[in-house]
Coordinates of C-alpha atoms in Angstrom, one line a residue:
M1 CA 100.3 114.4 124.1
D2 CA 100.4 110.6 123.7
I3 CA 97.9 110.1 126.5
F4 CA 95.2 111.5 124.0
R5 CA 96.1 109.2 121.3
T6 CA 93.0 107.6 119.8
K7 CA 92.4 103.9 118.8
S8 CA 90.9 103.7 115.4
V9 CA 87.4 102.0 114.7
E10 CA 89.1 99.6 112.4
Q11 CA 91.7 98.5 115.1
S12 CA 89.1 98.1 117.7
I13 CA 87.1 95.8 115.5
R14 CA 90.4 93.8 114.6
D15 CA 91.1 93.3 118.3
T16 CA 87.7 91.4 118.5
E17 CA 89.2 88.8 116.1
A18 CA 92.1 87.7 118.1
P19 CA 91.3 83.9 119.0
E20 CA 92.4 84.3 122.7
H21 CA 90.3 87.4 123.0
R22 CA 87.3 86.5 120.8
L23 CA 83.8 86.6 122.6
R24 CA 81.2 84.3 121.0
K25 CA 78.2 85.9 119.1
R26 CA 75.1 84.5 120.5
L27 CA 72.8 87.3 121.2
T28 CA 69.7 88.8 119.2
A29 CA 67.7 91.9 119.3
T30 CA 65.2 90.2 121.7
D31 CA 68.0 89.0 124.0
L32 CA 69.5 92.6 124.2
T33 CA 66.0 94.1 124.9
V34 CA 65.3 91.5 127.6
F35 CA 68.7 92.3 129.1
G36 CA 67.9 95.9 129.1
I37 CA 64.5 95.4 130.7
G38 CA 66.2 92.9 133.2
V39 CA 68.5 95.6 134.5
I40 CA 66.3 98.6 134.3
V41 CA 63.2 97.2 136.0
G42 CA 64.4 96.7 139.5
T43 CA 65.5 99.0 142.5
G44 CA 63.7 102.0 140.9
I45 CA 60.3 100.5 140.5
F46 CA 60.3 98.5 143.8
V47 CA 62.0 100.9 146.2
L48 CA 62.7 104.4 144.7
T49 CA 59.3 105.2 143.8
G50 CA 58.1 105.5 147.4
Q51 CA 61.3 107.2 148.7
V52 CA 61.3 110.2 146.4
A53 CA 57.6 110.5 146.3
K54 CA 57.5 110.8 150.2
E55 CA 60.7 112.9 150.5
L56 CA 61.0 115.0 147.4
A57 CA 58.2 115.1 144.7
G58 CA 54.9 113.9 146.1
P59 CA 52.5 112.5 143.4
A60 CA 54.5 114.3 140.8
V61 CA 57.2 111.6 141.2
A62 CA 55.6 110.4 137.8
I63 CA 57.0 113.8 136.2
S64 CA 60.3 112.9 137.7
F65 CA 60.4 109.6 136.0
V66 CA 59.5 111.3 132.7
V67 CA 62.2 113.8 133.1
A68 CA 64.8 111.1 133.9
A69 CA 63.5 109.1 131.0
V70 CA 64.0 112.0 128.5
V71 CA 67.6 112.6 129.6
C72 CA 68.2 108.8 129.2
G73 CA 66.4 108.9 125.8
L74 CA 68.8 111.7 124.6
A75 CA 71.9 109.7 125.7
A76 CA 70.3 106.4 124.4
L77 CA 70.3 107.8 120.9
C78 CA 73.9 108.6 121.2
Y79 CA 74.7 105.2 122.5
A80 CA 72.7 103.6 119.6
E81 CA 74.8 105.3 116.9
F82 CA 78.1 104.5 118.6
A83 CA 77.1 100.8 119.2
S84 CA 76.1 100.3 115.6
T85 CA 79.3 101.9 114.4
I86 CA 81.7 100.3 116.8
P87 CA 80.1 97.0 117.8
V88 CA 82.9 96.1 120.4
A89 CA 82.7 95.3 124.1
G90 CA 83.4 98.2 126.4
S91 CA 80.5 100.6 125.8
A92 CA 81.4 104.3 126.7
Y93 CA 85.0 103.3 127.3
T94 CA 85.5 101.9 123.7
F95 CA 83.5 104.9 122.3
S96 CA 85.8 107.3 124.1
F97 CA 88.9 105.7 123.1
A98 CA 87.9 106.1 119.4
T99 CA 87.1 109.7 119.7
L100 CA 88.6 111.5 122.6
G101 CA 91.8 109.4 123.3
E102 CA 93.3 106.9 125.7
F103 CA 93.3 108.9 129.0
P104 CA 89.7 110.1 128.6
A105 CA 88.8 106.5 127.7
W106 CA 90.6 105.3 131.0
V107 CA 88.8 108.1 133.0
I108 CA 85.3 106.9 131.5
G109 CA 86.3 103.2 132.1
W110 CA 87.2 104.0 135.9
D111 CA 84.0 105.7 136.1
L112 CA 82.1 102.7 134.7
V113 CA 83.8 100.7 137.3
L114 CA 82.4 102.9 140.0
E115 CA 78.8 102.7 138.4
L116 CA 78.6 98.9 137.7
A117 CA 80.5 97.3 140.6
L118 CA 79.0 99.5 143.3
A119 CA 75.4 99.2 141.7
A120 CA 75.7 95.5 141.6
A121 CA 76.5 95.4 145.3
V122 CA 74.0 97.9 146.3
V123 CA 71.2 95.9 144.5
S124 CA 72.3 92.6 145.9
V125 CA 71.8 94.1 149.4
G126 CA 68.4 95.2 148.5
W127 CA 67.7 91.6 147.1
S128 CA 68.9 90.2 150.6
G129 CA 66.4 92.6 152.3
Y130 CA 63.5 91.4 150.2
F131 CA 64.6 87.7 150.4
A132 CA 64.8 87.9 154.3
S133 CA 61.3 89.5 154.5
L134 CA 59.9 86.7 152.1
L135 CA 61.3 84.0 154.4
S136 CA 60.1 85.8 157.5
S137 CA 56.5 85.8 156.0
L138 CA 56.8 82.0 155.6
G139 CA 58.0 81.6 159.2
I140 CA 61.6 81.4 158.5
D141 CA 63.7 84.0 160.3
L142 CA 67.3 84.6 159.3
P143 CA 69.8 85.6 162.1
A144 CA 70.2 89.3 162.4
A145 CA 73.8 89.0 162.1
L146 CA 73.5 87.5 158.5
A147 CA 70.6 89.4 157.2
G148 CA 68.5 92.4 158.0
D149 CA 69.0 96.2 158.4
D150 CA 72.6 96.0 159.7
P151 CA 74.0 92.6 159.5
V152 CA 77.7 91.6 160.5
F153 CA 78.0 89.5 157.2
N154 CA 75.1 89.8 154.6
L155 CA 74.8 86.0 153.7
P156 CA 72.0 86.2 151.1
A157 CA 73.6 89.1 149.3
V158 CA 76.8 87.1 148.9
L159 CA 75.2 83.8 147.8
I160 CA 73.0 85.6 145.0
V161 CA 76.3 87.2 143.7
L162 CA 77.9 83.8 143.8
I163 CA 75.2 82.0 142.0
L164 CA 74.8 84.7 139.2
T165 CA 78.7 84.8 138.8
V166 CA 78.7 81.1 138.0
V167 CA 75.7 81.7 135.6
L168 CA 77.7 84.4 133.8
L169 CA 81.0 82.2 133.7
V170 CA 79.2 79.2 131.8
G171 CA 78.0 81.3 128.9
I172 CA 76.4 84.4 127.6
K173 CA 73.3 82.5 126.0
I174 CA 72.6 80.6 129.3
S175 CA 72.9 84.0 131.1
S176 CA 70.3 85.4 128.6
R177 CA 67.9 82.4 129.1
V178 CA 68.0 82.9 133.0
N179 CA 67.5 86.5 132.4
L180 CA 64.5 85.8 130.3
I181 CA 62.7 83.7 132.7
L182 CA 63.2 86.2 135.6
V183 CA 62.1 89.2 133.5
I184 CA 59.0 87.5 132.4
T185 CA 58.2 86.9 136.2
K186 CA 58.9 90.5 137.3
V187 CA 57.1 92.2 134.3
T188 CA 54.0 90.0 135.1
V189 CA 54.1 91.2 138.7
V190 CA 54.6 94.9 137.7
L191 CA 51.6 94.6 135.4
L192 CA 49.6 93.0 138.3
V193 CA 50.5 95.9 140.4
I194 CA 49.2 98.3 137.9
V195 CA 45.9 96.4 137.0
A196 CA 45.0 95.5 140.6
G197 CA 46.1 98.8 142.1
L198 CA 43.7 100.7 139.9
F199 CA 40.9 99.3 142.0
F200 CA 42.2 101.0 145.1
V201 CA 43.3 104.4 143.8
K202 CA 41.7 107.4 145.5
G203 CA 41.5 110.7 143.8
A204 CA 42.0 112.6 146.8
N205 CA 45.6 111.3 147.0
Y206 CA 46.7 113.2 143.9
T207 CA 45.9 116.5 145.6
P208 CA 48.0 118.6 145.5
F209 CA 49.8 116.8 142.5
V210 CA 52.9 119.1 143.1
P211 CA 53.0 119.7 146.9
E212 CA 54.3 123.3 148.0
A213 CA 58.1 123.6 148.3
V214 CA 59.1 123.3 151.9
A215 CA 62.7 123.3 153.5
T216 CA 63.5 119.8 155.1
A217 CA 66.3 118.1 156.8
R218 CA 66.5 115.7 153.8
V219 CA 68.3 118.5 151.8
E220 CA 70.3 120.4 154.4
G221 CA 74.2 120.7 154.6
L222 CA 76.1 118.3 152.4
K223 CA 72.8 116.6 151.5
A224 CA 71.7 119.6 149.6
P225 CA 71.7 119.5 145.7
L226 CA 74.8 121.2 144.4
I227 CA 72.8 123.5 142.1
Q228 CA 71.0 124.9 145.2
V229 CA 74.2 125.7 147.0
L230 CA 76.0 127.3 144.0
F231 CA 73.2 129.6 143.5
G232 CA 72.5 130.2 147.2
I233 CA 68.9 128.8 146.9
T234 CA 67.4 127.8 150.2
P235 CA 67.5 124.0 150.1
V236 CA 63.9 122.8 149.6
A237 CA 62.0 119.5 148.8
F238 CA 58.7 119.4 146.9
G239 CA 57.6 122.1 144.3
I240 CA 59.2 122.3 141.0
V241 CA 62.7 121.9 142.4
G242 CA 61.7 118.8 144.1
I243 CA 60.6 117.2 141.0
F244 CA 64.1 117.8 139.3
S245 CA 65.8 116.7 142.5
A246 CA 63.8 113.5 142.5
A247 CA 64.6 113.1 138.8
A248 CA 68.2 113.1 139.6
I249 CA 67.6 110.3 142.2
V250 CA 65.2 108.1 140.2
F251 CA 67.8 108.3 137.3
F252 CA 69.1 105.3 139.1
A253 CA 66.0 103.4 138.0
F254 CA 67.0 103.7 134.3
I255 CA 70.6 102.8 134.8
G256 CA 71.1 99.7 132.5
F257 CA 70.2 100.5 129.0
D258 CA 73.9 101.5 128.5
I259 CA 74.9 98.1 129.4
V260 CA 73.2 96.7 126.4
A261 CA 76.0 98.5 124.5
T262 CA 78.5 96.4 126.3
A263 CA 77.2 93.3 124.9
A264 CA 77.6 94.5 121.2
E265 CA 80.6 92.3 120.5
E266 CA 78.7 89.1 121.5
T267 CA 75.6 90.1 119.2
V268 CA 75.0 88.3 115.9
A269 CA 73.9 91.5 114.0
P270 CA 75.1 94.4 116.3
Q271 CA 74.6 97.2 113.8
R272 CA 71.0 96.5 113.6
D273 CA 70.1 94.9 116.9
V274 CA 72.0 96.9 119.4
P275 CA 70.0 100.1 118.8
R276 CA 66.8 98.1 118.8
G277 CA 67.7 96.7 122.2
I278 CA 68.7 99.9 123.7
L279 CA 65.8 102.0 122.6
G280 CA 63.2 99.2 123.0
S281 CA 64.1 98.4 126.5
L282 CA 64.0 102.2 127.5
A283 CA 60.6 102.7 126.0
I284 CA 59.0 99.7 127.6
C285 CA 60.5 100.5 131.1
T286 CA 59.5 104.1 130.9
A287 CA 55.8 103.2 130.4
L288 CA 56.0 100.7 133.3
Y289 CA 57.5 103.3 135.7
V290 CA 55.1 106.1 135.0
A291 CA 52.1 103.8 135.3
V292 CA 53.4 102.1 138.6
S293 CA 54.2 105.4 140.2
L294 CA 50.7 106.9 139.4
V295 CA 49.1 103.8 140.8
V296 CA 51.1 103.7 144.0
V297 CA 50.7 107.5 145.0
G298 CA 46.9 107.0 144.1
M299 CA 46.6 104.1 146.5
Q300 CA 48.2 105.8 149.5
R301 CA 49.0 109.2 150.5
Y302 CA 52.5 110.1 149.4
S303 CA 53.4 111.3 153.1
E304 CA 52.5 107.7 154.2
L305 CA 54.5 105.7 151.7
S306 CA 57.1 103.2 152.7
T307 CA 60.5 104.1 151.7
T308 CA 61.8 100.4 151.7
A309 CA 59.0 98.4 150.1
P310 CA 56.5 101.0 148.8
L311 CA 54.6 98.7 146.5
S312 CA 53.9 95.6 148.8
D313 CA 53.2 98.0 151.7
A314 CA 50.7 100.0 149.7
F315 CA 48.8 96.8 149.2
I316 CA 49.1 95.8 152.8
A317 CA 47.5 99.3 153.6
A318 CA 44.8 98.4 151.3
G319 CA 44.1 95.1 153.1
Q320 CA 45.5 93.0 150.3
A321 CA 48.4 91.2 152.0
W322 CA 48.4 88.2 149.6
L323 CA 49.3 90.6 146.9
A324 CA 52.1 92.0 148.8
T325 CA 53.5 88.6 149.0
I326 CA 53.4 88.2 145.2
I327 CA 55.0 91.6 144.9
S328 CA 57.8 90.5 147.1
V329 CA 58.4 87.5 144.8
G330 CA 58.4 89.8 141.8
A331 CA 60.8 92.1 143.5
I332 CA 63.3 89.2 144.3
A333 CA 63.1 88.2 140.5
G334 CA 63.5 91.8 139.4
L335 CA 66.6 92.5 141.5
T336 CA 68.1 89.1 140.6
T337 CA 68.1 90.2 136.9
V338 CA 69.6 93.7 137.9
V339 CA 72.5 92.0 139.6
L340 CA 73.0 89.6 136.8
V341 CA 73.2 92.2 134.1
L342 CA 75.4 94.7 136.1
L343 CA 78.0 91.9 136.7
L344 CA 77.8 91.2 132.9
G345 CA 78.4 94.9 132.0
Q346 CA 81.2 95.2 134.5
T347 CA 83.2 92.3 133.2
R348 CA 82.8 93.4 129.5
V349 CA 84.1 96.9 130.3
L350 CA 87.0 95.6 132.2
F351 CA 87.6 93.0 129.5
A352 CA 87.9 95.8 126.9
M353 CA 90.3 97.8 129.3
S354 CA 92.6 94.8 129.8
R355 CA 92.7 93.8 126.1
D356 CA 94.1 97.2 125.5
G357 CA 96.7 96.8 128.3
L358 CA 95.4 99.5 130.6
L359 CA 94.8 96.7 133.0
P360 CA 96.8 93.3 133.1
R361 CA 96.1 91.6 129.6
S362 CA 95.9 88.2 131.2
L363 CA 92.5 89.2 132.4
S364 CA 91.2 89.3 129.0
K365 CA 91.7 85.9 128.0
V366 CA 88.6 83.9 127.0
H367 CA 87.8 80.5 128.4
P368 CA 88.2 77.9 125.7
T369 CA 85.1 76.0 126.7
F370 CA 82.6 78.7 127.7
G371 CA 83.7 81.5 125.6
T372 CA 83.5 84.0 128.4
P373 CA 86.3 86.1 130.1
A374 CA 86.4 83.6 133.0
R375 CA 89.3 85.3 135.1
L376 CA 87.5 88.7 134.9
T377 CA 84.2 87.1 135.8
V378 CA 85.5 85.5 138.9
A379 CA 87.4 88.5 139.9
V380 CA 84.4 90.8 139.6
G381 CA 82.2 88.3 141.5
L382 CA 84.7 88.0 144.4
V383 CA 85.0 91.8 144.6
T384 CA 81.2 92.2 144.6
M385 CA 80.6 89.6 147.1
A386 CA 83.1 91.3 149.4
L387 CA 81.3 94.7 149.0
A388 CA 77.9 93.1 149.5
G389 CA 78.8 91.0 152.4
F390 CA 80.6 93.6 154.5
V391 CA 79.7 97.1 153.4
S392 CA 76.6 99.1 154.1
F393 CA 75.9 101.6 151.2
G394 CA 72.9 103.8 152.3
E395 CA 72.9 106.9 149.9
L396 CA 75.7 105.6 147.7
A397 CA 73.0 104.9 144.9
E398 CA 73.5 108.6 144.3
L399 CA 77.2 108.0 143.6
V400 CA 76.3 105.4 140.9
N401 CA 74.0 108.1 139.3
I402 CA 76.6 110.7 139.1
G403 CA 79.0 108.2 137.4
T404 CA 76.4 107.2 134.9
L405 CA 75.5 110.8 134.0
F406 CA 79.3 111.5 133.5
A407 CA 79.5 108.6 131.0
F408 CA 76.4 109.8 129.1
V409 CA 78.0 113.3 129.0
V410 CA 81.2 111.8 127.3
V411 CA 79.4 109.6 124.9
S412 CA 77.3 112.5 123.7
I413 CA 80.3 114.5 123.1
G414 CA 82.0 111.7 121.4
V415 CA 79.1 111.3 118.7
V416 CA 79.8 115.0 117.5
V417 CA 83.5 114.4 117.4
L418 CA 83.3 111.1 115.4
R419 CA 80.9 112.6 112.9
R420 CA 83.6 115.3 112.2
T421 CA 86.7 113.1 112.5
R422 CA 85.2 110.0 110.6
P423 CA 82.4 111.1 108.5
D424 CA 83.0 108.2 106.2
L425 CA 82.2 105.4 108.7
P426 CA 79.1 103.4 107.8
R427 CA 76.4 104.1 110.6
A428 CA 73.6 101.6 110.8
F429 CA 71.8 104.1 113.1
R430 CA 72.2 107.9 113.1
V431 CA 71.3 110.3 115.8
P432 CA 69.2 113.0 114.2
L433 CA 69.8 116.7 114.4
V434 CA 73.6 116.6 115.2
P435 CA 75.1 118.5 116.9
V436 CA 72.0 120.0 118.4
L437 CA 70.5 116.8 120.1
P438 CA 73.9 115.6 121.5
I439 CA 74.4 119.1 123.1
V440 CA 71.0 119.0 124.5
S441 CA 71.8 115.5 125.9
V442 CA 75.0 116.9 127.6
L443 CA 73.3 120.0 129.1
A444 CA 70.4 117.7 130.4
C445 CA 72.8 115.4 132.0
L446 CA 74.8 118.2 133.5
Y447 CA 71.7 119.6 135.0
L448 CA 70.7 116.4 136.7
M449 CA 74.3 116.0 138.0
L450 CA 74.1 119.5 139.6
N451 CA 70.8 118.3 141.2
L452 CA 72.7 115.5 143.1
P453 CA 73.9 116.2 146.7
V454 CA 77.3 117.9 147.4
Q455 CA 78.5 115.0 149.3
T456 CA 78.0 112.7 146.2
W457 CA 80.2 115.2 144.1
L458 CA 83.0 115.1 146.7
R459 CA 83.0 111.1 146.7
F460 CA 82.9 111.1 143.0
L461 CA 85.9 113.5 142.5
A462 CA 87.8 111.4 145.3
W463 CA 87.2 108.3 143.2
M464 CA 88.3 109.9 140.0
A465 CA 91.6 111.1 141.6
V466 CA 92.3 107.6 142.6
G467 CA 91.6 106.5 138.9
V468 CA 94.1 109.1 137.6
L469 CA 96.9 107.7 139.9
V470 CA 96.2 104.2 138.9
Y471 CA 96.3 105.2 135.1
F472 CA 99.8 106.7 135.4
A473 CA 101.1 104.1 137.8
F474 CA 100.2 101.2 135.4
G475 CA 98.0 101.9 132.6
Y476 CA 100.2 104.4 130.8
R477 CA 103.3 102.2 131.0
H478 CA 101.5 99.1 129.8
S479 CA 99.2 100.6 127.1
R480 CA 99.3 98.5 123.9
M481 CA 98.7 101.7 121.8
R482 CA 101.9 103.3 123.5
Q483 CA 103.9 100.0 122.8
Q484 CA 102.9 100.0 119.2
D485 CA 103.8 103.7 118.8
T486 CA 107.2 103.0 120.4
L487 CA 107.8 100.2 117.9
E488 CA 106.9 102.2 115.0
K489 CA 109.4 104.9 116.0
V490 CA 112.3 102.5 116.2
P491 CA 114.3 102.7 113.0

């Protein structure tokens, strides 16, 4: 069927050379690593640590972070091979087009829209909460209708998206410099948390390290992990099951290393630097996450941790309010970089899809002065501002997780397929133990997906159904590959 036609690697690379669709190459391995750290160190370390420790894993949340990191590491190896072989914008979308075909590529691209756009809006709302809290500590209280737990219009969230959209619009190198400054700020704060927190750790808070499994309202009904429902297991939190359920949630904390691959087309030496950026950022962030989670649960009993600002609240409980203020500043810097890089990733995925004709091609034109996809950047910024300003997300972070895990599954499968169909391609980085390691990556991702709530699966399937309709209504008829095939058949 023609919906499964593939786009050759050579064609993908040739498309990057068209003047009106050519992105400027400005990034190095350091830039990519900083981008990765910029998007990974954020919501997970500043918010999710307390939530999953209190509700699902207890002190064993550190193990949950390790489990999530291992799954990400397996997928990261697959991303690194693809990015070094096909250094083209689009990440998993582009990789899927080269291996599985146009329709699977559209599905994964639509899936990435869910992951990146929704994640950017969710994190900008989190940024707004920290920003309002910091202003309040300085004696400036924003109106409840414009900020807070349930605002009518979330003004700070909209403004931060607007500012970062402008930053992305004026150039990738400027974006990387802004990101570098903010990353240095938040990593410094994270290291401060680790070092200062060690002085307030109490050994008794680590006991029991893995709390006994108990049934809780947190995992009843549609909130229960799918795997527990499928196998008739009584929904529980804590225990060994709780560790893996928590891993499926804290997985959100690692989302971002795959976005490094979306910047491959703007990298000076992508075959060498993209794998370094992906694996380097993941390794650094994993070490930071495990260290912070161990310190926080050691400072305060897991059952007493805050679910909104666990790091700063733990220091307040220890009588160190001044450190809590510094942590809030670090959280604001951290969440700023997350929003920045998520917006970057979203525009590059849509750029690749529109260049292939699956979305309007006019969107993929590059600005003659800035060298960025200006129309897409503005469009993504406006949509994200609308979502951040008016929509309350709550547990939809879990929807971002399932979208990301699905992308990891497809990329892992794609590595095996491309090894068989194009063994001749030069690969600057090669996944070891193929096909064993990619298969393990697929199984690990699927297992974490099964640990997500039933309601998350229902929402995900509904989103993908909408995507199928959009493809056959527009993408299929306007596909460049289909148009080229039609011309070739004309005598």
